[in-house]
XYZ file of C-alpha atoms in Angstrom:
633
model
C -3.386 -0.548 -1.062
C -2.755 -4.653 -1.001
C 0.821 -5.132 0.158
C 1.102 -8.673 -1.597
C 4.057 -8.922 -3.822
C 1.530 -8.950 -6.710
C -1.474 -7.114 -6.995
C -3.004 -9.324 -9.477
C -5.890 -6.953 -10.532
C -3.169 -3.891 -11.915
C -0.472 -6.991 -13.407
C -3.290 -9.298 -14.871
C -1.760 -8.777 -18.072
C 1.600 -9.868 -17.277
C 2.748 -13.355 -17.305
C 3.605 -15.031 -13.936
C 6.767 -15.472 -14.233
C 7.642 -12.069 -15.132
C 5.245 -10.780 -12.089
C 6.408 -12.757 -9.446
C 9.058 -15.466 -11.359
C 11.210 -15.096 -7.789
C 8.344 -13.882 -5.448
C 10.032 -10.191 -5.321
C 8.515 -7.918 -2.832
C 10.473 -4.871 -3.353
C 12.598 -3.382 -6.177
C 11.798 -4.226 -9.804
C 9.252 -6.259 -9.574
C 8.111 -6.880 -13.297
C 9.966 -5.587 -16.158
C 8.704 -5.979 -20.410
C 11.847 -4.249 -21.973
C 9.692 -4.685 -25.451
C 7.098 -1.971 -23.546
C 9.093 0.195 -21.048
C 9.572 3.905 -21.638
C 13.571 4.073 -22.008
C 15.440 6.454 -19.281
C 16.081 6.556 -15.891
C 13.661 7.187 -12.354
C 14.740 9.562 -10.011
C 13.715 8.816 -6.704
C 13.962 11.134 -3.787
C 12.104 9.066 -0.871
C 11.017 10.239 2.933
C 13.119 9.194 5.836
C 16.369 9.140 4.513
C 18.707 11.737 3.262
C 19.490 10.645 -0.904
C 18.042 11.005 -4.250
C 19.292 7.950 -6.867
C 18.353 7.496 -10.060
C 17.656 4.257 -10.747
C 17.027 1.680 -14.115
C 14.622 -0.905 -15.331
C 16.410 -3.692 -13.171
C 16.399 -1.523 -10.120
C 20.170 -0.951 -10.046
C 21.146 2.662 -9.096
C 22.836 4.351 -11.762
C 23.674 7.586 -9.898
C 23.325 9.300 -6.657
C 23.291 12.447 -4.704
C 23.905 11.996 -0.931
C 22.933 14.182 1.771
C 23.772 14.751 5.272
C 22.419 11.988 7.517
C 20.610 14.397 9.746
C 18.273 15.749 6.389
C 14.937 14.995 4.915
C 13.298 15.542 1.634
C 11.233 18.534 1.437
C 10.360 17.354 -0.789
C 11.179 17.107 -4.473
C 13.739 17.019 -6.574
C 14.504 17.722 -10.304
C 17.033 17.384 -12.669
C 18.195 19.902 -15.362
C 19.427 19.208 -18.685
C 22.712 20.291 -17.844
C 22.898 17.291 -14.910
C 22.428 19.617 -11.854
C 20.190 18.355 -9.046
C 17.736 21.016 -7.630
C 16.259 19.188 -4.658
C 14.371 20.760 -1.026
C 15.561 19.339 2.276
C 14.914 20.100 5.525
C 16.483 19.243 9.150
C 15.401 15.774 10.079
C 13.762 17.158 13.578
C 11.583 19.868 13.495
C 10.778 19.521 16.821
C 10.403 23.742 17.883
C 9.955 24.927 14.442
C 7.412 27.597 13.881
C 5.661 26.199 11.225
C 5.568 22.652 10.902
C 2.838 20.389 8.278
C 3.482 17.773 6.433
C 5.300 18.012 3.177
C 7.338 21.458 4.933
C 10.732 21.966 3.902
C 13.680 24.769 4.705
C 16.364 24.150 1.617
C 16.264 24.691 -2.110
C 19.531 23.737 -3.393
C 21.545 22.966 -6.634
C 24.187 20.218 -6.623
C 26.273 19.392 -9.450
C 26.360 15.894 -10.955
C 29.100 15.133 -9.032
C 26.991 16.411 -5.806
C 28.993 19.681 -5.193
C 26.547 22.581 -3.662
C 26.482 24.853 -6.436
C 24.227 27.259 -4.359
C 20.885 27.045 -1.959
C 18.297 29.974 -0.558
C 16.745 28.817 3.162
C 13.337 30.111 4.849
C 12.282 28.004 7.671
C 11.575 30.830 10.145
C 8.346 32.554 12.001
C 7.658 34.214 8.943
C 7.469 31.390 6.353
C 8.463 27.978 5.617
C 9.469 26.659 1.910
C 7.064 23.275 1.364
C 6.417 20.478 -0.882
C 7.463 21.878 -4.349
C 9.160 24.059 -6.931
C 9.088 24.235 -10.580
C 12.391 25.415 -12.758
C 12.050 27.708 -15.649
C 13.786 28.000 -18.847
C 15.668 31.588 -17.576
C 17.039 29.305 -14.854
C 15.446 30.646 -11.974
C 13.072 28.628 -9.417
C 9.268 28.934 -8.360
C 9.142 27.792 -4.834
C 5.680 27.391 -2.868
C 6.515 28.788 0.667
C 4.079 29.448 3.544
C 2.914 32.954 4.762
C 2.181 33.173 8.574
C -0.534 35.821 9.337
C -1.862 36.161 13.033
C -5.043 35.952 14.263
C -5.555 40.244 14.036
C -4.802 40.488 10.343
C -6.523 37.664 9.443
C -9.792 38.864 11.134
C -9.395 42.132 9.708
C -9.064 40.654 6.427
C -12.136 38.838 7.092
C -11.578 35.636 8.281
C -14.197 33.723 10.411
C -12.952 33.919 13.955
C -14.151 30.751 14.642
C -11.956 28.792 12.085
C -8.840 30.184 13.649
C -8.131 27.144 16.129
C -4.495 28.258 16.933
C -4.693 31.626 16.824
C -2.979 31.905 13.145
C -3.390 31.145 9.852
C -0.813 29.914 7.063
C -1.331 31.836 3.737
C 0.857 30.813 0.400
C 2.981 32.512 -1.908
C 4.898 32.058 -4.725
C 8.693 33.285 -4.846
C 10.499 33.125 -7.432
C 14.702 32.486 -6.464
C 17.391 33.406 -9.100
C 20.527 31.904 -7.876
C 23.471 34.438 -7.553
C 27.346 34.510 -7.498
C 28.117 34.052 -3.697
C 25.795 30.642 -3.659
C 22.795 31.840 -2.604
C 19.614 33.312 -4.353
C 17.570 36.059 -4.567
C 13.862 36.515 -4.526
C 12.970 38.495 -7.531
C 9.222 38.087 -7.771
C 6.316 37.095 -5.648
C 2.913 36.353 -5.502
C 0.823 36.235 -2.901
C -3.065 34.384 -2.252
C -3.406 37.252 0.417
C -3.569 39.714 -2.393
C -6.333 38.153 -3.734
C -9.185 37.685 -1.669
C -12.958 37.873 -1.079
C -15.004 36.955 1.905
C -18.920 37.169 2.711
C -18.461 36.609 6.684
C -17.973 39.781 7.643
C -19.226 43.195 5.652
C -17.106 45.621 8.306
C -13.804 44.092 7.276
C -11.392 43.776 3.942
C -12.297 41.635 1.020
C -15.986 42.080 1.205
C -17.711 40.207 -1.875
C -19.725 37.706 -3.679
C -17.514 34.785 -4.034
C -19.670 33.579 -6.848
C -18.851 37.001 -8.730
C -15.792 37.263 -8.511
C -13.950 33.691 -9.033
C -10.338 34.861 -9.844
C -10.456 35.863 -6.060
C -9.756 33.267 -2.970
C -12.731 32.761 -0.362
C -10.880 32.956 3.035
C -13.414 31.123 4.523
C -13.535 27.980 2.422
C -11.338 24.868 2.609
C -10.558 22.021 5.046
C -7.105 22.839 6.746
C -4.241 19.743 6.742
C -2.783 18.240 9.744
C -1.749 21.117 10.907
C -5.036 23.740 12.056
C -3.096 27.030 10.529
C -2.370 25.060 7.114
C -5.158 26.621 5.319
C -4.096 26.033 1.391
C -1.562 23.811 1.655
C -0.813 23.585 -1.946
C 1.195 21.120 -2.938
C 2.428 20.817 -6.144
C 3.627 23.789 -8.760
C 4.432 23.892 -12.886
C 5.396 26.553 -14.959
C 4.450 26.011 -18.708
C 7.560 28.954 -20.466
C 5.214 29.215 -23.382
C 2.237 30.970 -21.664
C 4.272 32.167 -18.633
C 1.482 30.579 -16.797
C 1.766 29.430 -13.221
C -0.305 25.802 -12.413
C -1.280 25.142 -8.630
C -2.663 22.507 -6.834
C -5.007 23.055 -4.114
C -5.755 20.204 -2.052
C -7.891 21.599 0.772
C -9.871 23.548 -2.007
C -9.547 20.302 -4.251
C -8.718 22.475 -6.972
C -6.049 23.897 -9.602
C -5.477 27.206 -9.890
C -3.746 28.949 -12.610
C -2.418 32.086 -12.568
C -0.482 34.533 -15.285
C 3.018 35.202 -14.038
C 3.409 38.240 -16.397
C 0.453 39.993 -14.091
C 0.691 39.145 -10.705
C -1.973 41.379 -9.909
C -4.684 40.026 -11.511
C -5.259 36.690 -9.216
C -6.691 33.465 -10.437
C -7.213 33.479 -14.184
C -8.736 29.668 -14.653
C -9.604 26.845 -11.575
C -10.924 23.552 -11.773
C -12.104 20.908 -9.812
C -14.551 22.262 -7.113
C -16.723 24.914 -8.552
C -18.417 25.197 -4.995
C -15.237 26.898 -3.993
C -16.440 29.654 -5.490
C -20.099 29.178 -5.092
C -20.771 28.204 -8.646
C -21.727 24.442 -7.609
C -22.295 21.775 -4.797
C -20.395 18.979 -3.696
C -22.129 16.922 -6.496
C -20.012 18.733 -8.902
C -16.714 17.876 -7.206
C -14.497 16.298 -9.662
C -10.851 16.801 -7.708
C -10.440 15.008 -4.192
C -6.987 16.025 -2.290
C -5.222 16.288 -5.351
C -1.132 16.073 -5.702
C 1.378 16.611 -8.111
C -0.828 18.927 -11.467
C 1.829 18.829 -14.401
C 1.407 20.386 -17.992
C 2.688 17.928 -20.377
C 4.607 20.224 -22.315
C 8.349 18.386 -22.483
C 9.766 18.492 -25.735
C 8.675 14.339 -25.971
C 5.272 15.707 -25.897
C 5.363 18.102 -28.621
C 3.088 16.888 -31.786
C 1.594 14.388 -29.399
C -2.405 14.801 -29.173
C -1.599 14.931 -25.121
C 0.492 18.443 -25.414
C -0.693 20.793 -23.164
C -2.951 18.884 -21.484
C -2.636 18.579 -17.556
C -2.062 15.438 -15.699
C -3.155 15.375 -12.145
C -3.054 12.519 -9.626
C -6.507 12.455 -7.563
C -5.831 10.970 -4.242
C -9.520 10.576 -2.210
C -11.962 9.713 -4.223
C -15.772 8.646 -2.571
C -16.407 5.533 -3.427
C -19.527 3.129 -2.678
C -17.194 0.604 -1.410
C -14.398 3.147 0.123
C -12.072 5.691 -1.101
C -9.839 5.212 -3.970
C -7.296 6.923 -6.000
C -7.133 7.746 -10.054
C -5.244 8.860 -12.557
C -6.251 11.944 -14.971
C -5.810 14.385 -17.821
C -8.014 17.593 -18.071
C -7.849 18.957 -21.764
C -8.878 22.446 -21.588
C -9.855 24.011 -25.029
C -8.311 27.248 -24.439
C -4.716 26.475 -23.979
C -5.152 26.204 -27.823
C -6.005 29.490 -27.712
C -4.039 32.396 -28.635
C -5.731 34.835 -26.827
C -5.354 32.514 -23.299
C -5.763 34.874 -20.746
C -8.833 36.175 -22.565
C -10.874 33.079 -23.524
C -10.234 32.174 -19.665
C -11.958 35.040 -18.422
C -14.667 34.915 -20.724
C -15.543 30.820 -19.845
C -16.567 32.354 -16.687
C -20.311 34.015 -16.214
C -23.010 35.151 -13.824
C -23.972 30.726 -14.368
C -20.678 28.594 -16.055
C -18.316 27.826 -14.406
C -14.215 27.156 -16.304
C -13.984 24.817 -18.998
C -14.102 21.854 -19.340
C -16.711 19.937 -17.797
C -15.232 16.631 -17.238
C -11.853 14.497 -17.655
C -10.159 14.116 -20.769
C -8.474 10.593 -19.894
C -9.298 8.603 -16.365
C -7.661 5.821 -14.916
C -8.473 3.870 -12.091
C -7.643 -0.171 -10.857
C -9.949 -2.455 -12.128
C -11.246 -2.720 -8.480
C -10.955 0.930 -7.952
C -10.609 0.346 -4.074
C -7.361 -1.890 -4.583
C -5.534 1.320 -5.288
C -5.219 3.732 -2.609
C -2.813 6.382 -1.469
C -4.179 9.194 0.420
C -1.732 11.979 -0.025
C 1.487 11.944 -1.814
C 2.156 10.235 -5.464
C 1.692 11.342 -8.895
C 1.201 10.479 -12.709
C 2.968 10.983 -15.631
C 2.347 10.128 -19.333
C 5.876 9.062 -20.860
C 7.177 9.774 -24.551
C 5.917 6.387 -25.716
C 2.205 6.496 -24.532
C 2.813 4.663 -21.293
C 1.630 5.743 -17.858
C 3.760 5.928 -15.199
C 2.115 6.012 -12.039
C 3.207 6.399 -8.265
C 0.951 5.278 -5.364
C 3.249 7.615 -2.679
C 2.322 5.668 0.411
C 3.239 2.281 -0.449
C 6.462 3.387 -1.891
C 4.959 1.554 -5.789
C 5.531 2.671 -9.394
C 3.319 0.988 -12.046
C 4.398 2.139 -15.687
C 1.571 0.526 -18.362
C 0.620 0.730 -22.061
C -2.330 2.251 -23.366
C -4.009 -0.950 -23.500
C -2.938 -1.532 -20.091
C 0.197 -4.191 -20.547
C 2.489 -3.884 -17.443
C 5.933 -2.687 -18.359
C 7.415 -2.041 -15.396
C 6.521 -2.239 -11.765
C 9.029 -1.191 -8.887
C 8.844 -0.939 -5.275
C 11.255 1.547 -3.168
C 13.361 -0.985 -0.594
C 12.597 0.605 2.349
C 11.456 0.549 5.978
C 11.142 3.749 7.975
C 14.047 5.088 5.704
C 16.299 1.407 6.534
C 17.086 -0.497 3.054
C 15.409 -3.796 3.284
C 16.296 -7.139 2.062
C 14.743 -8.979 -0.675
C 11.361 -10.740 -0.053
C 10.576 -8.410 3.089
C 7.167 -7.660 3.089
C 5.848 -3.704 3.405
C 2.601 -2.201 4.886
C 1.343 1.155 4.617
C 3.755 4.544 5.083
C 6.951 2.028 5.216
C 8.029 3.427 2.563
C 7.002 6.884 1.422
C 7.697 8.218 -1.614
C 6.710 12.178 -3.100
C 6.922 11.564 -6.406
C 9.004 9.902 -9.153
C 10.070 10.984 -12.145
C 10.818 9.308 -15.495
C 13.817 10.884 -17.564
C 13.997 9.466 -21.130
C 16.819 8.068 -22.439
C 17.737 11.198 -24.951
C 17.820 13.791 -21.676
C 20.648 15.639 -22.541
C 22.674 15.001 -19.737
C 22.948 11.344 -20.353
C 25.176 11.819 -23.599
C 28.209 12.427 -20.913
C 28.268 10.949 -17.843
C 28.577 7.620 -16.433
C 25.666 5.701 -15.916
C 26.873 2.255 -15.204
C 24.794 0.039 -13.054
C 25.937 0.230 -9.055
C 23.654 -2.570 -7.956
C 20.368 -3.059 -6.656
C 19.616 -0.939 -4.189
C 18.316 -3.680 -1.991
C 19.950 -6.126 0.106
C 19.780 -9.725 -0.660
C 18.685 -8.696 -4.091
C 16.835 -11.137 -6.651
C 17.207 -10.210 -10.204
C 14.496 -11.110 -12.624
C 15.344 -13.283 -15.748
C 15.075 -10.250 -18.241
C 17.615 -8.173 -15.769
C 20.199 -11.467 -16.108
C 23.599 -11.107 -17.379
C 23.716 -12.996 -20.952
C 25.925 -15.837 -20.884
C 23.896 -18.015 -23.212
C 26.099 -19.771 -26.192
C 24.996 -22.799 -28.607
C 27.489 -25.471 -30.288
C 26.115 -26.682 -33.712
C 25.903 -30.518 -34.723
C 25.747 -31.198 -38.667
C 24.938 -34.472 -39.751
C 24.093 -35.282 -43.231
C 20.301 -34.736 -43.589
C 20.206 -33.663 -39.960
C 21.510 -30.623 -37.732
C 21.259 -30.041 -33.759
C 22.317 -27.459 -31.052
C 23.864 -27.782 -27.584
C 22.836 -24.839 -25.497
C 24.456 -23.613 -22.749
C 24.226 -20.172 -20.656
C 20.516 -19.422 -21.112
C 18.494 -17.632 -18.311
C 15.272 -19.960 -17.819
C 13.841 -21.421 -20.968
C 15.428 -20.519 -24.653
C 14.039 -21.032 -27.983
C 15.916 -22.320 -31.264
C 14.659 -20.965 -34.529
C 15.827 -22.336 -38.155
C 15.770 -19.510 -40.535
C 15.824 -19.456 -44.645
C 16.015 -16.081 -46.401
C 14.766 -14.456 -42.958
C 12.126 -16.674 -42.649
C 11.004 -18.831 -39.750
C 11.032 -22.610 -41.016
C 10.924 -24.708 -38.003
C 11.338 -23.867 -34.415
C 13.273 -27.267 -31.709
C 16.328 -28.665 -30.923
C 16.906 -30.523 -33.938
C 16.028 -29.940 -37.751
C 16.354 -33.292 -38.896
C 14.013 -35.331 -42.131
C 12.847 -37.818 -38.556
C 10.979 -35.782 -36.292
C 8.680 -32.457 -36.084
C 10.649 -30.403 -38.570
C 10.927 -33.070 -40.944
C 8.482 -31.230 -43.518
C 10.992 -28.410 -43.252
C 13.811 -30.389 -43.667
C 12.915 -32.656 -46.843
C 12.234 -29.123 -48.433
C 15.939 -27.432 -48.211
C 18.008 -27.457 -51.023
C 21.366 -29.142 -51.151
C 23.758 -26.247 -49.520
C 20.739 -23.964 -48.262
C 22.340 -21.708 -45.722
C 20.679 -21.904 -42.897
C 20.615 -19.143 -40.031
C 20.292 -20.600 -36.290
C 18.742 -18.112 -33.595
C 18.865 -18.958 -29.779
C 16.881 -16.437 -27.283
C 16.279 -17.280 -24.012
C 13.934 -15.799 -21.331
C 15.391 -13.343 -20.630
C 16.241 -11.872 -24.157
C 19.516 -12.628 -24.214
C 20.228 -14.174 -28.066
C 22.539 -15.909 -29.743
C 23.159 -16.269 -33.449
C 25.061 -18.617 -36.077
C 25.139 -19.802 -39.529
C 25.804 -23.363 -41.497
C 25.030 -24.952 -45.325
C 22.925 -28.122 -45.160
C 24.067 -31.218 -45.712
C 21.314 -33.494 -47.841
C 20.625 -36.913 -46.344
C 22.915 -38.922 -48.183
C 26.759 -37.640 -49.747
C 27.899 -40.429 -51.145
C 25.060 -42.336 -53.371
C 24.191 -39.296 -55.810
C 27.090 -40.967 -58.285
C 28.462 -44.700 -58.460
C 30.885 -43.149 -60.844
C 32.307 -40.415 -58.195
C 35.538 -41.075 -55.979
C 37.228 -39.194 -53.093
C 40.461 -41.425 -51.961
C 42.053 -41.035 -49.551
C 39.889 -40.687 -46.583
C 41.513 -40.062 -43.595
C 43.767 -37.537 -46.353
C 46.970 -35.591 -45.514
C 48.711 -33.235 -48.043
C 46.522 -34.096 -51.054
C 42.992 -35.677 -51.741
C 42.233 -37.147 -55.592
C 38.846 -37.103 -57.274
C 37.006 -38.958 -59.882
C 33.974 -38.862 -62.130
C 33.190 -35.323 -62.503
C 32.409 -33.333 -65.735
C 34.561 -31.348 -67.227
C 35.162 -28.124 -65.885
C 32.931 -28.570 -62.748
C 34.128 -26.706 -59.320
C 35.514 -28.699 -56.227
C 34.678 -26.651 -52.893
C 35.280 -27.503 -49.602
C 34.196 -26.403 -46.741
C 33.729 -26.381 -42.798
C 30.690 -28.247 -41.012
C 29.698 -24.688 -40.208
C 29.457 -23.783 -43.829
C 32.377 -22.092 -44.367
C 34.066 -21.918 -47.503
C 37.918 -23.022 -47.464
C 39.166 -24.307 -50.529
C 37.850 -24.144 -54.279
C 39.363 -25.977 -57.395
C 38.206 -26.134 -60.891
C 38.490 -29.713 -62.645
C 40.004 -31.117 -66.083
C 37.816 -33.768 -67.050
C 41.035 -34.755 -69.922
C 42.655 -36.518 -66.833
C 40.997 -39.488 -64.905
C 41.592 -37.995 -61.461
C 42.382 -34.764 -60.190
C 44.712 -33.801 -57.161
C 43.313 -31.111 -54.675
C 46.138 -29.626 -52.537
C 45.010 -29.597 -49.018
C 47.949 -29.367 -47.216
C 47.368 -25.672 -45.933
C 44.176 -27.223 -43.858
C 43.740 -27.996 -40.327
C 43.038 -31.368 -38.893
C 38.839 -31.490 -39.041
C 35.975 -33.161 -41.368
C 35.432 -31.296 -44.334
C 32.572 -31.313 -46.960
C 33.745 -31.735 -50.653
C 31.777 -30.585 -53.187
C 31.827 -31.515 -56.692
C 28.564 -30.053 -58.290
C 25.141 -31.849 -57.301
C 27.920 -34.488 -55.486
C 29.327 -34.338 -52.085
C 31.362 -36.599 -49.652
C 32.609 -36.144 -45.708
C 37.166 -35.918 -46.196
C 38.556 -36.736 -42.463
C 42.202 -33.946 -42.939
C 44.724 -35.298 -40.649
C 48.101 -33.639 -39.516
């Protein structure tokens, strides 16, 4: 990935200012508040202890600390309720018995107010918890935790001698942790890949098959292990969907998903996707997953009567490419999870020469130059409750939320260096700043009704605000002249814009609306007294709003006959020539109505009692007629 504070080819459609108005490197970068997804990231980031959750501007809005001496291991979720389940681990692992990247130790549940409300550990010879977990509606957890099996049981169960470089291998399975009343949890179902396998190595041992026959089973010997030699599996991301009690996988080194039915555990893989050669059903021509991360149902309740519910979102990290690897963005729309009968139609996709539905994507995504986006492991996508997609590249520490159409709405970058926060305008490389995933909680999530979410700041030093993420200070003082009206503006965050509205409609845009100068069509065509609405916005959004009758061009030549005396006035002003029973008004330069008097016409003048008014310059109305008074005190 391009570490230039804008990558031009994924903002094209933003304009420069908002991209890269104060050259920002890190933090929120570019920001449409007309097109983000309202609500709150939560970001959990490597090589530091805290999870914040953060706004459009970038300013932290809450956070959960940590000791210094932990590490992410790695996510982190909120509930509706405002609890924090998040993994952790010790910051040195130096000894440990199992050790890849993305392990863990810790699942734990802090209150909002980051109290430990209770946590389960395994970080032993035995196991390790890793990478994810997935919360259920009953309130439990499914955590992905390794399985150590030595080299004589994994021979026996027919594993390939020869693929068994440190004399173990690292199985998964799924526990499932209910937390209890003395703070910790208890394991209250399992499933384990080493219940379901089949291997064609070796006819003298376990798990002797046809991989190609029997597809809800694991081939032992397929798969390119992690970092680590034993890490055969390494699955790294989990979802439960409540609805199907269905269990969704990720399978990197099998660059596949796996699905399996939590209601029987015995009955191994029910659907899988990505790979079909991991099950001898295809070649690497058929491949459609590369090192996938972070598989997610969208089944929130935002999704719900969306054409996207139930669909799965996946984040492919390692695509080939002509030109060099690259990463996308997907959904896979599977036929059957309309299904009633799920389980069934599953199996029966499956025959002696298909391989699981469906054949291809549903949605794809990639950079316009698909090598300009690149993250090799880590990161993940999400489709928001407005359409948008949100989208993580996890080793460059960037989140990119666009519109269908591909409008930027928001792009941020985490403000870090090898877990330090970083001042403004720094400038990050690869694995700075590493980030597991981020996740976008609307607006409406429950939680949010009660607790405080006032800004805290940017979480950067030195930091740079954008325009749109400006305090509004901007104000406008109205000049009325006859035939003519102006505005002083003061406040506004980079440029503004003055609108003249009639009746809600736009009639001349400036400085001035005046009968000399652009808006002079507009202005020769307003009626005597026309209120007329002034709207400021600057560039930042901020707007400011006022109101005024116009004032025709001239106020005193309508009638020879008609008199206003005196002028400056004090306690009384006279008139003279009016019609019987016409209506003196005056009022305020701003339009404002202050006095009203009907007239005699069986007297030569009439008196108009002022005396109640402030000092000021008034406009007196007598019918079609109309005059400037100067009121003195």
């Amino acid at each position: 990935m391009k570490t230039t504070p804008c990558i031009a080819a994924l903002l094209s459609m933003l304009p420069l200012a908002w991209v890269c108005g104060q050259s920002n490197t890190v933090g929120t970068i570019a920001y449409d508040p007309a097109l983000y997804a309202d609500g709150y990231t939560l970001i959990y980031p490597h090589n530091q202890p805290h999870a914040r959750l953060i706004d459009a501007c970038g300013e932290v809005v809450h956070m959960w600390t940590n000791d210094s001496l932990r590490r992410p291991g790695n996510s982190a979720y909120l509930t509706p309720m405002g609890s924090l389940i998040w993994a952790h681990r010790p910051a040195n692992f130096q000894g440990d018995a199992i050790w890849a990247g993305g392990g863990g130790a810790v699942i734990e549940g802090r209150s909002w107010n980051n109290n430990i409300q209770w946590n389960y550990t395994l970080n032993d010879s035995t196991g390790r918890l890793h990478h994810d977990f997935a919360l259920t509606n009953a309130g439990t957890v499914l955590a992905i935790a390794w399985e150590r099996i030595d080299s004589i049981a994994a021979v026996e169960a027919g594993r390939d001698p020869e693929l068994l470089e440190d004399g173990e291998l690292w199985s998964e399975r799924i526990i499932e942790l209910l937390p209890n009343e003395s703070g910790g949890a208890d394991v209250i179902w399992e499933w384990r890949v080493w219940d379901h396998l089949v291997q064609d190595f070796d006819s003298t041992k376990a798990n002797f098959g046809v991989p190609e026959f029997a597809p809800q089973r694991v081939n032992l010997n397929f798969g390119s292990p992690s970092s680590a030699a034993p890490d055969w599996l390494h699955i790294n991301s989990i979802d439960y969907n409540p609805a199907l009690d269905h269990i969704l996988l990720s399978v990197p080194t099998f660059d596949e998903l796996w699905i399996i039915d939590k209601g029987a555990p015995n009955g191994g893989l029910i659907w899988r996707w990505g790979n079909p050669e991991a099950y001898d059903r295809g070649t690497s021509e058929d491949q459609l997953l590369h090192y996938q991360h972070a598989a997610r149902w969208l089944d929130a309740p935002y999704h719900q009567g969306s054409p996207d519910f139930g669909k799965i979102a996946v984040f492919n990290n390692r695509n080939p490419g002509p030109t060099g690897p690259y990463s996308s963005a997907h959904l896979i729309a599977p036929e059957l999870i309309e299904t009633e009968a799920y389980t069934a139609y599953m199996m029966n996709t499956i025959n002696d020469t298909a391989t699981y539905a469906p054949v291809d994507f549903d949605w794809n995504w990639t950079a316009p130059n698909p090598t300009d986006f690149f993250s090799s492991g880590l990161s993940n996508f999400e489709r928001l409750p407005n359409g948008n997609n949100l989208i993580l590249s996890g080793r460059t520490g960037e989140i990119y939320e666009f519109t269908a159409t591909g409008d930027t709405a928001w792009y941020y970058r985490v403000p870090l260096q090898g877990g330090t926060t970083i001042a403004q305008g720094t400038e990050l490389g690869m694995n700075d700043n590493l980030l597991f995933r981020a996740t976008r909680y609307p607006a409406q999530f429950p939680v949010f009704n009660s607790v405080d979410l006032t800004p805290m700041g940017a979480w950067e030093l030195d930091p740079a605000p954008l325009l749109v993420c400006q305090p509004c200070t901007l104000s406008a003082t109205l000049n009325i002249e006859p035939g003519a009206a102006s505005v002083d503006v003061a406040g506004a965050n980079g440029t503004y814009t003055v609108h003249w509205m009639v009746n809600g409609s736009e009639v001349c845009t400036g400085d001035e609306l005046t009968l000399e100068g652009p808006c002079s069509d507009a202005a020769e065509a307003l009626m005597d007294g026309a209120e007329i609405e002034v709207i400021v916005v600057d560039q930042s959004g901020c707007e400011f709003a006022t109101q005024f009758a116009w004032i025709p061009s001239s106020v005193t030549e309508h009638n020879q006959s008609f008199h206003v005396w005196p002028n400056p006035a004090y306690e009384t002003v006279y008139v003279a020539g009016f019609q019987d029973e016409e209506t003196a008004t005056l009022h305020t330069l701003t339009g404002q109505l202050v006095a009203t008097q009907k007239l005699i016409a069986d007297a030569a003048t009439s008196r108009i009692d002022i005396s109640f008014l402030p000092t000021g310059v008034y406009l007196l109305r007598v019918g079609s007629k109309c005059t400037h008074i100067l009121i003195r005190r």
